Tab-separated table of C-alpha atoms in Angstrom:
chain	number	residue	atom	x	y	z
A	1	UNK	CA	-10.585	-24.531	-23.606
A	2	UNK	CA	-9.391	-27.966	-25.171
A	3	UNK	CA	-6.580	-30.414	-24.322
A	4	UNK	CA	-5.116	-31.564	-27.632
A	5	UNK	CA	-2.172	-33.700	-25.147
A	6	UNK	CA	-2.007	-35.684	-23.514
A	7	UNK	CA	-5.714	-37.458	-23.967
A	8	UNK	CA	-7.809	-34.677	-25.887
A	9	UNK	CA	-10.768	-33.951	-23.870
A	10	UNK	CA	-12.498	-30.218	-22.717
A	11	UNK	CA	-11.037	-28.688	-19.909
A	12	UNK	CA	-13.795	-26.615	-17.856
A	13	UNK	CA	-12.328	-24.515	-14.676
A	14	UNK	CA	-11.238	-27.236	-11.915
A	15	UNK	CA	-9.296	-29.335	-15.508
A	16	UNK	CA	-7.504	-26.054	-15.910
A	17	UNK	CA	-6.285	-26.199	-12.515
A	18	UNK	CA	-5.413	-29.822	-12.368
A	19	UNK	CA	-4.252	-29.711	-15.984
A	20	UNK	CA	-1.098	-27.072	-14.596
A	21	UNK	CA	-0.818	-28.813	-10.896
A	22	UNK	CA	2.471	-29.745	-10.516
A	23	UNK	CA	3.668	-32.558	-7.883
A	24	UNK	CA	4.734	-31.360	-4.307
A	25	UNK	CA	8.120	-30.244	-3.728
A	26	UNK	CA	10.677	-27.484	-5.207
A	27	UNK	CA	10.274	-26.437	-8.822
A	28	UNK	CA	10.518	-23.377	-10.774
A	29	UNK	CA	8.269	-22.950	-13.928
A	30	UNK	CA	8.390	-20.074	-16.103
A	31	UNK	CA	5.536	-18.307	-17.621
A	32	UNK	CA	5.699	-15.818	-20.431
A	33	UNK	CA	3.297	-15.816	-23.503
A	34	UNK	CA	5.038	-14.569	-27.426
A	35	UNK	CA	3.876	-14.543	-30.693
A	36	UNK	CA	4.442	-16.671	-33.497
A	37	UNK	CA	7.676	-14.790	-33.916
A	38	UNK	CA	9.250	-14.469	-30.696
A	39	UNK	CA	8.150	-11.347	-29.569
A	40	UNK	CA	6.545	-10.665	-25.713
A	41	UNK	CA	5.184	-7.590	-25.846
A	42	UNK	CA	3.245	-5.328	-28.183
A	43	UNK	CA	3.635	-0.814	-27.652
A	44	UNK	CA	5.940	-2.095	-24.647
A	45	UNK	CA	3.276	-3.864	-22.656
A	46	UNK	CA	2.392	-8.110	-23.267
A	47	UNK	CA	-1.350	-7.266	-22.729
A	48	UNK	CA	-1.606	-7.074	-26.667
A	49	UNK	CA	-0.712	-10.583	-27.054
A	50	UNK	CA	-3.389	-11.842	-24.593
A	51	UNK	CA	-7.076	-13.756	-24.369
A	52	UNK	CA	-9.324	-14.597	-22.342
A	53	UNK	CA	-7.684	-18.035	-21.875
A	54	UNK	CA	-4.252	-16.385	-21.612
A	55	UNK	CA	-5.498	-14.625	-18.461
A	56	UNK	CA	-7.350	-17.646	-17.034
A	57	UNK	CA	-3.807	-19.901	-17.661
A	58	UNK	CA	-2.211	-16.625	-15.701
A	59	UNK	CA	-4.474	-16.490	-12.909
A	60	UNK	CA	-4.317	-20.578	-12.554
A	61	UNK	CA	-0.263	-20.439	-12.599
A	62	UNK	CA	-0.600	-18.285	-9.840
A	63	UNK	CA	-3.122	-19.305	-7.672
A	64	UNK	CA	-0.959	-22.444	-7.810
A	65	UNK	CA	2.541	-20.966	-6.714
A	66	UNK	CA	3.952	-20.388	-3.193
A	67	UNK	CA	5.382	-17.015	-4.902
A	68	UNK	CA	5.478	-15.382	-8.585
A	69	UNK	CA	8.888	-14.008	-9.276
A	70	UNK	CA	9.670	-11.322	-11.586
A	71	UNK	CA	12.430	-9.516	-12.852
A	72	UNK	CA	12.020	-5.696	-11.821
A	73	UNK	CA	11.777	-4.072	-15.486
A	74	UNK	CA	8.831	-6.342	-16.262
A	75	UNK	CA	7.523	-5.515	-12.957
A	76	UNK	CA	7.906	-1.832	-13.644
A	77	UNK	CA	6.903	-2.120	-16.953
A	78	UNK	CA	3.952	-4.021	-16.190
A	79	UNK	CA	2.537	-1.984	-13.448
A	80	UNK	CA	3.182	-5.183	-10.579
A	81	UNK	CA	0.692	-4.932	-7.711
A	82	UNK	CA	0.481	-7.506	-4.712
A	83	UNK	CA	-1.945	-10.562	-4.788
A	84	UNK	CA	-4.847	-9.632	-2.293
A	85	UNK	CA	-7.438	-11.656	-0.749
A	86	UNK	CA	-10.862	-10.351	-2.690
A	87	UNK	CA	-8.780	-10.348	-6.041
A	88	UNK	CA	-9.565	-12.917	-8.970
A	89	UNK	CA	-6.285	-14.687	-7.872
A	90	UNK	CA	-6.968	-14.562	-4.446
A	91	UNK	CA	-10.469	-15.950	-4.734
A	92	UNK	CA	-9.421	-18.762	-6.811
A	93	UNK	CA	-6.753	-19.507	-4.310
A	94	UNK	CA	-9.145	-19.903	-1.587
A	95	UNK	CA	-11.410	-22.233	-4.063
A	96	UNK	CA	-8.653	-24.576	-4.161
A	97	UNK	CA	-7.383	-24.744	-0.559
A	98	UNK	CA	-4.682	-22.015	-1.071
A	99	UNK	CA	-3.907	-18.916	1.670
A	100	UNK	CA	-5.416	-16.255	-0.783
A	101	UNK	CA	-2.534	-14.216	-1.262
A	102	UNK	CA	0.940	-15.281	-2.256
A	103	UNK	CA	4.330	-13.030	-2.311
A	104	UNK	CA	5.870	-11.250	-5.076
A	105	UNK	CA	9.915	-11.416	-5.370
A	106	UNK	CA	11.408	-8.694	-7.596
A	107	UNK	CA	14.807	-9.520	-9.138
A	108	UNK	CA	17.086	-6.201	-9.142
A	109	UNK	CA	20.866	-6.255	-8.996
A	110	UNK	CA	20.333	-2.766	-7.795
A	111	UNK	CA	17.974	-2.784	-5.257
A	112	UNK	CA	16.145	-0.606	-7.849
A	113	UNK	CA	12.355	-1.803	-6.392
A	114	UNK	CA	10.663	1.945	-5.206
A	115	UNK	CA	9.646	1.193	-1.153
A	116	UNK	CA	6.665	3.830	-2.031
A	117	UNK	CA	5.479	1.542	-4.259
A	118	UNK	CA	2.227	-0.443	-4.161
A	119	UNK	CA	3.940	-3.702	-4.843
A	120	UNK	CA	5.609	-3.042	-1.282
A	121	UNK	CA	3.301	-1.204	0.720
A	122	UNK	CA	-0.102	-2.442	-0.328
A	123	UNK	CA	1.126	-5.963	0.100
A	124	UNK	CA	-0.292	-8.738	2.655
A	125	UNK	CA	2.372	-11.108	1.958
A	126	UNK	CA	4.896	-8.802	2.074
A	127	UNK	CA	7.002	-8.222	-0.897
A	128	UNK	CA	10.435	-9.694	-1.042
A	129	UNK	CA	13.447	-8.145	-2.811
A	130	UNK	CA	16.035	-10.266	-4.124
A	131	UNK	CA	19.429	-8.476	-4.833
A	132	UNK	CA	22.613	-9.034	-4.347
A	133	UNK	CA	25.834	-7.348	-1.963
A	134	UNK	CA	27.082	-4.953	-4.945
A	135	UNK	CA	23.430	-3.120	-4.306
A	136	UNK	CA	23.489	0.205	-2.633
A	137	UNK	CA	22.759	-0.636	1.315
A	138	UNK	CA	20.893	2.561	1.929
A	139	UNK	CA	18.238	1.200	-0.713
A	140	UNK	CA	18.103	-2.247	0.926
A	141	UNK	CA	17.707	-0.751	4.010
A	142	UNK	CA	14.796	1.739	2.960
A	143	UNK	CA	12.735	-1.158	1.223
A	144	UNK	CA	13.517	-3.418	4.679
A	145	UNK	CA	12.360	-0.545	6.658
A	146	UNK	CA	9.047	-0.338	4.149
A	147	UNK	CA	8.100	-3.954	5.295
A	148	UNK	CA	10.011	-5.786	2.416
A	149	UNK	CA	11.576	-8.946	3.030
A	150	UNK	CA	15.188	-8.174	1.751
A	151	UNK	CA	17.304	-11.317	0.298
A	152	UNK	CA	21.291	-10.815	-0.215
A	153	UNK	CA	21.925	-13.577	-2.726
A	154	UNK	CA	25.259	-13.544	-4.294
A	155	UNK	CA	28.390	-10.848	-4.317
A	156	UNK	CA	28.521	-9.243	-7.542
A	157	UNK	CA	24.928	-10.370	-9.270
A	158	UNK	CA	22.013	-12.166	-8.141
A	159	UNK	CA	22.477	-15.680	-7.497
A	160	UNK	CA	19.533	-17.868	-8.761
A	161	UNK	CA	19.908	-21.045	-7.091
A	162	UNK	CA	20.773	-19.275	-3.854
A	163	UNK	CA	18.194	-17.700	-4.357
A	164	UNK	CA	15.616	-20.259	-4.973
A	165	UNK	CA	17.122	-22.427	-1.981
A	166	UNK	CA	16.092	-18.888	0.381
A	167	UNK	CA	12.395	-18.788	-1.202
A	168	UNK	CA	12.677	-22.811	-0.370
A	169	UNK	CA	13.873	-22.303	3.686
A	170	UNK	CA	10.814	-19.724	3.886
A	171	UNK	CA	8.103	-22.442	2.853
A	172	UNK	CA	8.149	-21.037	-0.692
A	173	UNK	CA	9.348	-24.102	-2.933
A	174	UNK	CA	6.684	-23.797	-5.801
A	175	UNK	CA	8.185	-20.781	-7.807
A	176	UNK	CA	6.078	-19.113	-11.121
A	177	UNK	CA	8.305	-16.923	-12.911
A	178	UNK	CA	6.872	-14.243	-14.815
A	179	UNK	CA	10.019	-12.730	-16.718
A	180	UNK	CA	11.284	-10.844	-18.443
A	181	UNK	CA	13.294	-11.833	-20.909
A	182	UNK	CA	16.502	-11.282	-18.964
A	183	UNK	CA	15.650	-13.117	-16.216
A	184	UNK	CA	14.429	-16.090	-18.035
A	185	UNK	CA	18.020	-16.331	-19.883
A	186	UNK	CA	19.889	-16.283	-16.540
A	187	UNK	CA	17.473	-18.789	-15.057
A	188	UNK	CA	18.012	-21.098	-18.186
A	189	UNK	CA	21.985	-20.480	-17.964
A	190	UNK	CA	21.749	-21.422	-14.125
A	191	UNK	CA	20.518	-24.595	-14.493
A	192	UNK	CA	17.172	-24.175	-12.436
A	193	UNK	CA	14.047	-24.247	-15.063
A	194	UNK	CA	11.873	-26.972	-14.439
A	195	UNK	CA	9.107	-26.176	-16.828
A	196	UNK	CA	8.289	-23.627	-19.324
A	197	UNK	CA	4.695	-23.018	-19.952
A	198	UNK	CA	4.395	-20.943	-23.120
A	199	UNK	CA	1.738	-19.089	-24.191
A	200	UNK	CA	1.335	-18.647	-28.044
A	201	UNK	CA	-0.434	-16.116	-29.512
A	202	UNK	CA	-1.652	-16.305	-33.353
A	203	UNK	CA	-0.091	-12.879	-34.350
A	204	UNK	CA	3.202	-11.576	-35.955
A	205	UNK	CA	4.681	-8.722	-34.291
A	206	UNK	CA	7.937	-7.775	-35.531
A	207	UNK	CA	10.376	-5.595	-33.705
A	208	UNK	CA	9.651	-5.848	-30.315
A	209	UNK	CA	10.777	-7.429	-27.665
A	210	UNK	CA	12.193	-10.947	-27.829
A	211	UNK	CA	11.736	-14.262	-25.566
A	212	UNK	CA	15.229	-14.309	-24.723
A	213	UNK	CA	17.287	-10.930	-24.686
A	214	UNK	CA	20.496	-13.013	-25.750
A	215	UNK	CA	22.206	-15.764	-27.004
A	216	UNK	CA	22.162	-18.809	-24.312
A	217	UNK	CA	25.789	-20.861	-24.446
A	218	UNK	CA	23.841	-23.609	-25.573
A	219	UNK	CA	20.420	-24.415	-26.629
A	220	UNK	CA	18.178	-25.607	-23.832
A	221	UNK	CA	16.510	-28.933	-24.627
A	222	UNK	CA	12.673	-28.704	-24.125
A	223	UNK	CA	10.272	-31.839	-24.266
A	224	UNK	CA	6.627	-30.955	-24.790
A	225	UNK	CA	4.434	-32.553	-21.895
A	226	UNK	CA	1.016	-30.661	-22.759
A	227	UNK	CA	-0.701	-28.630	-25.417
A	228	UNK	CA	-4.414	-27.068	-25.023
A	229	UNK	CA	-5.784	-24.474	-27.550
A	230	UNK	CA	-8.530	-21.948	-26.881
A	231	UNK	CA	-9.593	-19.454	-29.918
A	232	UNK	CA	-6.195	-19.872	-32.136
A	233	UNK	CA	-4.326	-19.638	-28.989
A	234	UNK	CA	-2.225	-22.348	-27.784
A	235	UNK	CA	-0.399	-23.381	-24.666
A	236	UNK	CA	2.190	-24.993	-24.041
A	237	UNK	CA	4.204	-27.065	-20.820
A	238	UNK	CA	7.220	-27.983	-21.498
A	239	UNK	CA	9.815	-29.722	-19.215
A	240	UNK	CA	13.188	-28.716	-19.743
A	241	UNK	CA	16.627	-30.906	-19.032
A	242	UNK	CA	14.715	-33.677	-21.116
């Protein structure tokens, strides 16, 4: 892999991870790869849009974060498990002075995340649920009961920066976002994107899935801070607010 910005040079393993360190404190960064136009996912699944490099930026985004959130369709979709200790992840955690497994917080208005489910009971860091008080208390109860770590943010819908501040008061301030495409628009509405590192593959898609599921009230304003290309595929950080 190549840095074409800042200061083109190769990036071998340890550049990878210091080219995607962020500084300490709270920040959320969002990381979602798309073709050249706009779709995330090819047959239903974003694992036909991927590389080798793709994976490696994944795996580096994560072994960086305090926790990877994710909306619970893509985690559904996706087949979500938790990061373990022995994993890829969890070894390159451990290679950079990282606890080698992180927690995974579902999004669901509904409570809709299955207690049975891997993501909740194969889980060292124990999976946290992030919902709201409209959710059915019998569910929150059941994935509490399971071992999850249940977070009431907000009446009627999930609220992000309440949410965010919780993660924050449990030692979890450096937030990767994984999607989907809902999500990411009511993160960018709220006000709480820090960064946006896009992957972009070199393919056209067509009708699938977009980046965004709909129109934001205004355009968010992104400044482009890096760019490194591996194979045709480039990616991207960009800071947003600029």
């Amino acid at each position: 892999m190549r840095r074409l910005l800042p200061d083109p040079a190769p990036l071998d393993a340890d550049g990878l991870v210091e080219a995607y360190r962020m500084p300490p404190g709270r920040s959320l960064r969002v990381n979602v790869i798309a073709s050249l136009d706009g779709a995330i996912t090819v047959d239903g699944a974003s694992e036909g849009l991927g590389s080798p490099g793709d994976r490696r930026v994944f795996q580096v985004l994560r072994a960086l974060a305090d926790v990877v959130l994710v909306g619970h369709g893509t985690a559904s979709t996706e087949g979500y498990r938790p990061v373990l200790p022995g994993s890829a992840v969890g070894r390159l955690r451990e290679s950079i002075g990282r606890p080698p497994t992180a927690p995974i917080a579902v999004v669901s208005r509904r409570a809709s995340l299955d207690p049975a489910s891997g993501l909740v009971t194969d889980a060292v860091s124990p999976a946290i649920l992030i919902t709201c008080g409209a959710a059915d208390p019998d569910r929150r109860a059941a994935l509490a009961a399971a071992g999850a770590d249940v977070l009431v943010c907000g009446d009627d819908d999930v609220d992000l920066p309440a949410a965010l501040a919780a993660l924050a008061a449990r030692g979890l301030e450096q937030v990767t976002c994984e999607g989907g495409p809902q999500l990411l628009r009511s993160a960018l509405s709220a006000g709480v994107v820090d960064e946006l590192d896009l992957s972009i593959a070199p393919a056209l898609v067509g009708g699938e899935t977009r980046l965004l599921d709909a129109a934001l009230g205004a355009p968010a304003r992104l400044e482009l801070r890096q760019l490194l290309e591996e194979d045709g595929m480039l990616f991207t950080r960009y800071a947003l607010g600029a």
